[in-house]
């Protein structure tokens, strides 16, 4: 049973560019949440997708957007990248909008230069 | 407002000794509480959760946590530490009566010395 997978593992982008990160949830899970984790800090909630709709959103600007597909996989898009967007981006999957525990992927390390 | 506090940035323990990583929380309703561990350059791994029932919760890798409602605490414990337990530990809380967003602590770095 595959766990949560994310791609790519690492990514280097230039300020102002756009990036798309991908996530496949754990088998049987229907909810995907995205987090940003800066170095030395805890995860910061970006948003959550359930039934192909954004259900909750954290304190992130509209430059951060997402999508969930019918197979429950998800994408995180970040436009007009800033240096401060450099972080580890974590995807977590769960059942029923994360009522219980969430299972995390290994993350995508984004570096903006 | 919901919040989680991990008062110690770092905890140092000798191998074989018991360990405790502290977590206190604040929610308006009843809490769901979680502990996760993160190894370098890795995602977070679920350790254990408290939803309801027995205040002592047992989890993965020999870890356990004690829910204390009066002190609003959920400390992580292990009777005998291993060097391989060295990692970053995060406590998280969700108010079960509201939305499903997890609120995370800042993390505690656990160092187990041989």
Tab-separated table of C-alpha atoms in Angstrom:
chain	number	residue	atom	x	y	z
A	1	UNK	CA	0.000	0.000	0.000
A	2	UNK	CA	1.664	3.173	-1.205
A	3	UNK	CA	1.733	6.037	1.202
A	4	UNK	CA	1.526	9.683	0.273
A	5	UNK	CA	3.780	10.562	-2.625
A	6	UNK	CA	4.948	13.984	-3.758
A	7	UNK	CA	6.796	15.241	-6.787
A	8	UNK	CA	9.243	16.631	-7.452
A	9	UNK	CA	11.562	16.083	-4.507
A	10	UNK	CA	13.510	19.265	-5.056
A	11	UNK	CA	12.892	22.308	-7.183
A	12	UNK	CA	14.840	25.483	-7.865
A	13	UNK	CA	12.981	28.451	-9.328
A	14	UNK	CA	13.694	32.090	-9.979
A	15	UNK	CA	11.816	34.931	-8.320
A	16	UNK	CA	8.675	35.775	-10.295
A	17	UNK	CA	8.264	32.352	-11.821
A	18	UNK	CA	5.403	29.938	-11.244
A	19	UNK	CA	5.617	26.430	-9.787
A	20	UNK	CA	3.341	23.381	-9.563
A	21	UNK	CA	3.777	20.717	-6.930
A	22	UNK	CA	1.965	17.380	-7.033
A	23	UNK	CA	0.632	14.996	-4.436
A	24	UNK	CA	-0.953	11.557	-4.523
A	25	UNK	CA	-2.773	10.622	-1.345
A	26	UNK	CA	-2.568	7.392	0.581
A	27	UNK	CA	-4.802	4.722	-0.881
A	28	UNK	CA	-8.368	5.142	0.358
A	29	UNK	CA	-7.964	8.735	1.512
A	30	UNK	CA	-10.191	11.433	0.069
A	31	UNK	CA	-8.785	14.628	1.561
A	32	UNK	CA	-5.540	16.437	0.816
A	33	UNK	CA	-4.039	19.239	2.874
A	34	UNK	CA	-1.022	21.337	1.955
A	35	UNK	CA	1.447	22.840	4.390
A	36	UNK	CA	4.464	25.113	4.143
A	37	UNK	CA	7.314	24.427	6.525
A	38	UNK	CA	10.103	26.959	6.759
A	39	UNK	CA	13.425	25.854	8.133
A	40	UNK	CA	13.287	25.356	11.893
A	41	UNK	CA	9.549	25.966	12.131
A	42	UNK	CA	6.360	23.976	12.381
A	43	UNK	CA	4.079	23.397	9.401
A	44	UNK	CA	1.817	26.255	8.355
A	45	UNK	CA	-1.528	25.265	6.894
A	46	UNK	CA	-2.082	26.492	3.333
A	47	UNK	CA	-5.388	24.868	2.332
A	48	UNK	CA	-7.361	21.659	2.241
A	49	UNK	CA	-9.178	19.959	-0.626
A	50	UNK	CA	-12.085	17.598	-0.278
A	51	UNK	CA	-14.474	16.503	-3.026
A	52	UNK	CA	-12.462	18.592	-5.509
A	53	UNK	CA	-13.168	21.823	-3.655
A	54	UNK	CA	-11.078	24.012	-1.410
A	55	UNK	CA	-12.700	23.579	1.987
A	56	UNK	CA	-10.425	25.549	4.268
A	57	UNK	CA	-7.650	28.020	3.791
A	58	UNK	CA	-4.915	29.296	6.005
A	59	UNK	CA	-3.375	32.743	5.990
A	60	UNK	CA	-1.762	32.564	2.554
A	61	UNK	CA	-2.189	34.994	-0.360
A	62	UNK	CA	-4.066	34.224	-3.550
A	63	UNK	CA	-0.748	33.488	-5.242
A	64	UNK	CA	-1.174	30.072	-3.664
A	65	UNK	CA	-3.841	28.027	-5.382
A	66	UNK	CA	-4.660	24.385	-5.748
A	67	UNK	CA	-6.706	21.725	-7.351
A	68	UNK	CA	-7.957	18.275	-6.530
A	69	UNK	CA	-8.672	15.732	-9.227
A	70	UNK	CA	-11.351	13.018	-9.313
A	71	UNK	CA	-8.749	10.420	-8.257
A	72	UNK	CA	-8.110	12.576	-5.128
A	73	UNK	CA	-4.620	13.616	-6.186
A	74	UNK	CA	-3.837	17.291	-5.824
A	75	UNK	CA	-1.688	20.112	-7.108
A	76	UNK	CA	-0.367	23.190	-5.376
A	77	UNK	CA	0.395	26.157	-7.602
A	78	UNK	CA	2.367	29.182	-6.533
A	79	UNK	CA	2.527	32.210	-8.825
A	80	UNK	CA	4.924	35.157	-8.802
A	81	UNK	CA	7.397	33.395	-6.555
A	82	UNK	CA	9.116	35.356	-3.824
A	83	UNK	CA	12.333	34.539	-2.029
A	84	UNK	CA	10.246	33.954	1.093
A	85	UNK	CA	8.407	31.116	-0.596
A	86	UNK	CA	11.502	28.954	-0.198
A	87	UNK	CA	10.434	26.130	2.096
A	88	UNK	CA	9.521	22.475	2.387
A	89	UNK	CA	6.012	21.941	1.053
A	90	UNK	CA	4.222	19.050	2.659
A	91	UNK	CA	1.152	17.252	1.460
A	92	UNK	CA	-0.976	15.298	3.908
A	93	UNK	CA	-3.854	12.970	3.176
A	94	UNK	CA	-6.653	11.869	5.436
A	95	UNK	CA	-10.212	10.682	5.573
A	96	UNK	CA	-13.253	12.867	6.072
A	97	UNK	CA	-11.461	16.200	5.900
A	98	UNK	CA	-8.842	15.157	8.408
A	99	UNK	CA	-11.129	14.383	11.300
A	100	UNK	CA	-8.482	12.009	12.526
A	101	UNK	CA	-4.778	11.689	11.805
A	102	UNK	CA	-3.166	12.950	8.635
A	103	UNK	CA	-0.450	11.074	6.783
A	104	UNK	CA	2.333	13.116	5.263
A	105	UNK	CA	4.398	12.765	2.157
A	106	UNK	CA	8.173	13.348	2.139
A	107	UNK	CA	7.734	16.906	0.914
A	108	UNK	CA	9.020	19.033	-1.933
A	109	UNK	CA	11.928	21.317	-1.150
A	110	UNK	CA	11.413	24.565	-3.086
A	111	UNK	CA	14.275	27.021	-3.389
A	112	UNK	CA	13.583	30.430	-4.906
A	113	UNK	CA	16.639	32.376	-6.053
B	1	UNK	CA	-8.093	31.372	19.481
B	2	UNK	CA	-6.657	27.888	19.197
B	3	UNK	CA	-2.980	27.469	19.979
B	4	UNK	CA	-0.334	24.921	20.826
B	5	UNK	CA	2.782	25.557	22.877
B	6	UNK	CA	5.885	23.421	23.057
B	7	UNK	CA	7.836	25.266	25.731
B	8	UNK	CA	11.183	23.584	25.093
B	9	UNK	CA	13.093	24.189	21.876
B	10	UNK	CA	15.397	21.284	22.708
B	11	UNK	CA	15.417	18.353	25.114
B	12	UNK	CA	18.580	16.393	25.887
B	13	UNK	CA	18.346	12.898	27.357
B	14	UNK	CA	20.872	10.138	27.923
B	15	UNK	CA	20.199	6.852	26.163
B	16	UNK	CA	18.211	4.496	28.379
B	17	UNK	CA	16.691	7.279	30.472
B	18	UNK	CA	13.026	8.223	30.336
B	19	UNK	CA	12.096	11.168	28.138
B	20	UNK	CA	9.308	13.733	28.198
B	21	UNK	CA	8.476	16.286	25.516
B	22	UNK	CA	5.960	18.847	26.697
B	23	UNK	CA	2.903	20.212	24.937
B	24	UNK	CA	0.113	22.469	26.146
B	25	UNK	CA	-2.877	23.566	24.133
B	26	UNK	CA	-5.771	25.981	24.029
B	27	UNK	CA	-9.034	25.277	22.205
B	28	UNK	CA	-12.562	26.489	22.725
B	29	UNK	CA	-14.141	23.043	22.534
B	30	UNK	CA	-12.969	19.481	23.049
B	31	UNK	CA	-9.546	18.750	21.580
B	32	UNK	CA	-8.208	16.168	19.216
B	33	UNK	CA	-4.466	15.943	19.991
B	34	UNK	CA	-1.646	14.505	17.916
B	35	UNK	CA	2.080	13.913	18.066
B	36	UNK	CA	4.241	13.689	14.955
B	37	UNK	CA	7.960	13.100	14.487
B	38	UNK	CA	10.152	14.488	11.729
B	39	UNK	CA	13.563	13.144	10.798
B	40	UNK	CA	15.988	15.367	8.837
B	41	UNK	CA	14.789	16.173	5.312
B	42	UNK	CA	11.734	13.982	5.748
B	43	UNK	CA	8.023	14.485	6.066
B	44	UNK	CA	6.160	14.111	9.337
B	45	UNK	CA	5.321	10.680	10.695
B	46	UNK	CA	2.241	10.115	12.844
B	47	UNK	CA	3.058	8.824	16.342
B	48	UNK	CA	-0.181	8.851	18.300
B	49	UNK	CA	-3.441	10.637	18.909
B	50	UNK	CA	-5.956	11.371	21.636
B	51	UNK	CA	-9.576	11.581	20.591
B	52	UNK	CA	-11.498	10.375	23.613
B	53	UNK	CA	-11.322	7.711	26.300
B	54	UNK	CA	-8.293	6.643	28.295
B	55	UNK	CA	-6.030	9.571	29.133
B	56	UNK	CA	-2.894	7.497	28.491
B	57	UNK	CA	-2.436	6.881	24.797
B	58	UNK	CA	0.083	4.433	23.385
B	59	UNK	CA	1.619	4.959	19.980
B	60	UNK	CA	4.369	3.909	17.623
B	61	UNK	CA	7.981	3.103	18.561
B	62	UNK	CA	7.190	2.735	22.274
B	63	UNK	CA	5.969	6.310	22.711
B	64	UNK	CA	2.982	7.239	24.819
B	65	UNK	CA	1.278	10.470	25.775
B	66	UNK	CA	-0.843	11.543	28.693
B	67	UNK	CA	-3.847	13.788	28.199
B	68	UNK	CA	-4.511	16.086	31.156
B	69	UNK	CA	-7.649	18.120	30.686
B	70	UNK	CA	-7.256	20.272	33.786
B	71	UNK	CA	-3.735	21.281	32.832
B	72	UNK	CA	-4.558	21.346	29.087
B	73	UNK	CA	-1.451	19.297	28.437
B	74	UNK	CA	-0.529	16.366	26.224
B	75	UNK	CA	3.057	15.444	27.063
B	76	UNK	CA	4.894	12.825	25.023
B	77	UNK	CA	6.798	10.185	26.968
B	78	UNK	CA	8.965	7.135	26.521
B	79	UNK	CA	10.291	4.968	29.379
B	80	UNK	CA	13.710	4.316	27.834
B	81	UNK	CA	15.173	6.558	25.143
B	82	UNK	CA	17.088	5.306	22.123
B	83	UNK	CA	19.670	7.246	20.118
B	84	UNK	CA	17.440	6.656	17.090
B	85	UNK	CA	14.675	8.669	18.803
B	86	UNK	CA	16.666	11.823	18.095
B	87	UNK	CA	14.460	13.928	15.845
B	88	UNK	CA	12.079	16.883	15.764
B	89	UNK	CA	8.760	16.339	17.522
B	90	UNK	CA	5.587	18.276	16.819
B	91	UNK	CA	2.388	18.475	18.825
B	92	UNK	CA	-0.838	19.436	17.021
B	93	UNK	CA	-4.407	20.100	18.107
B	94	UNK	CA	-7.788	20.386	16.497
B	95	UNK	CA	-10.987	21.587	18.045
B	96	UNK	CA	-13.351	18.694	17.368
B	97	UNK	CA	-16.340	20.976	17.574
B	98	UNK	CA	-15.242	23.287	14.783
B	99	UNK	CA	-13.209	22.945	11.646
B	100	UNK	CA	-10.683	20.313	10.802
B	101	UNK	CA	-7.623	22.529	10.551
B	102	UNK	CA	-4.705	21.351	12.639
B	103	UNK	CA	-2.843	23.889	14.744
B	104	UNK	CA	0.824	23.000	15.167
B	105	UNK	CA	3.412	23.676	17.822
B	106	UNK	CA	6.821	25.038	16.853
B	107	UNK	CA	8.495	21.708	17.491
B	108	UNK	CA	10.955	20.330	20.033
B	109	UNK	CA	14.304	18.948	19.017
B	110	UNK	CA	15.007	15.766	20.955
B	111	UNK	CA	18.645	14.759	21.300
B	112	UNK	CA	19.471	11.370	22.776
B	113	UNK	CA	23.110	11.008	23.787
B	114	UNK	CA	24.806	7.589	23.917
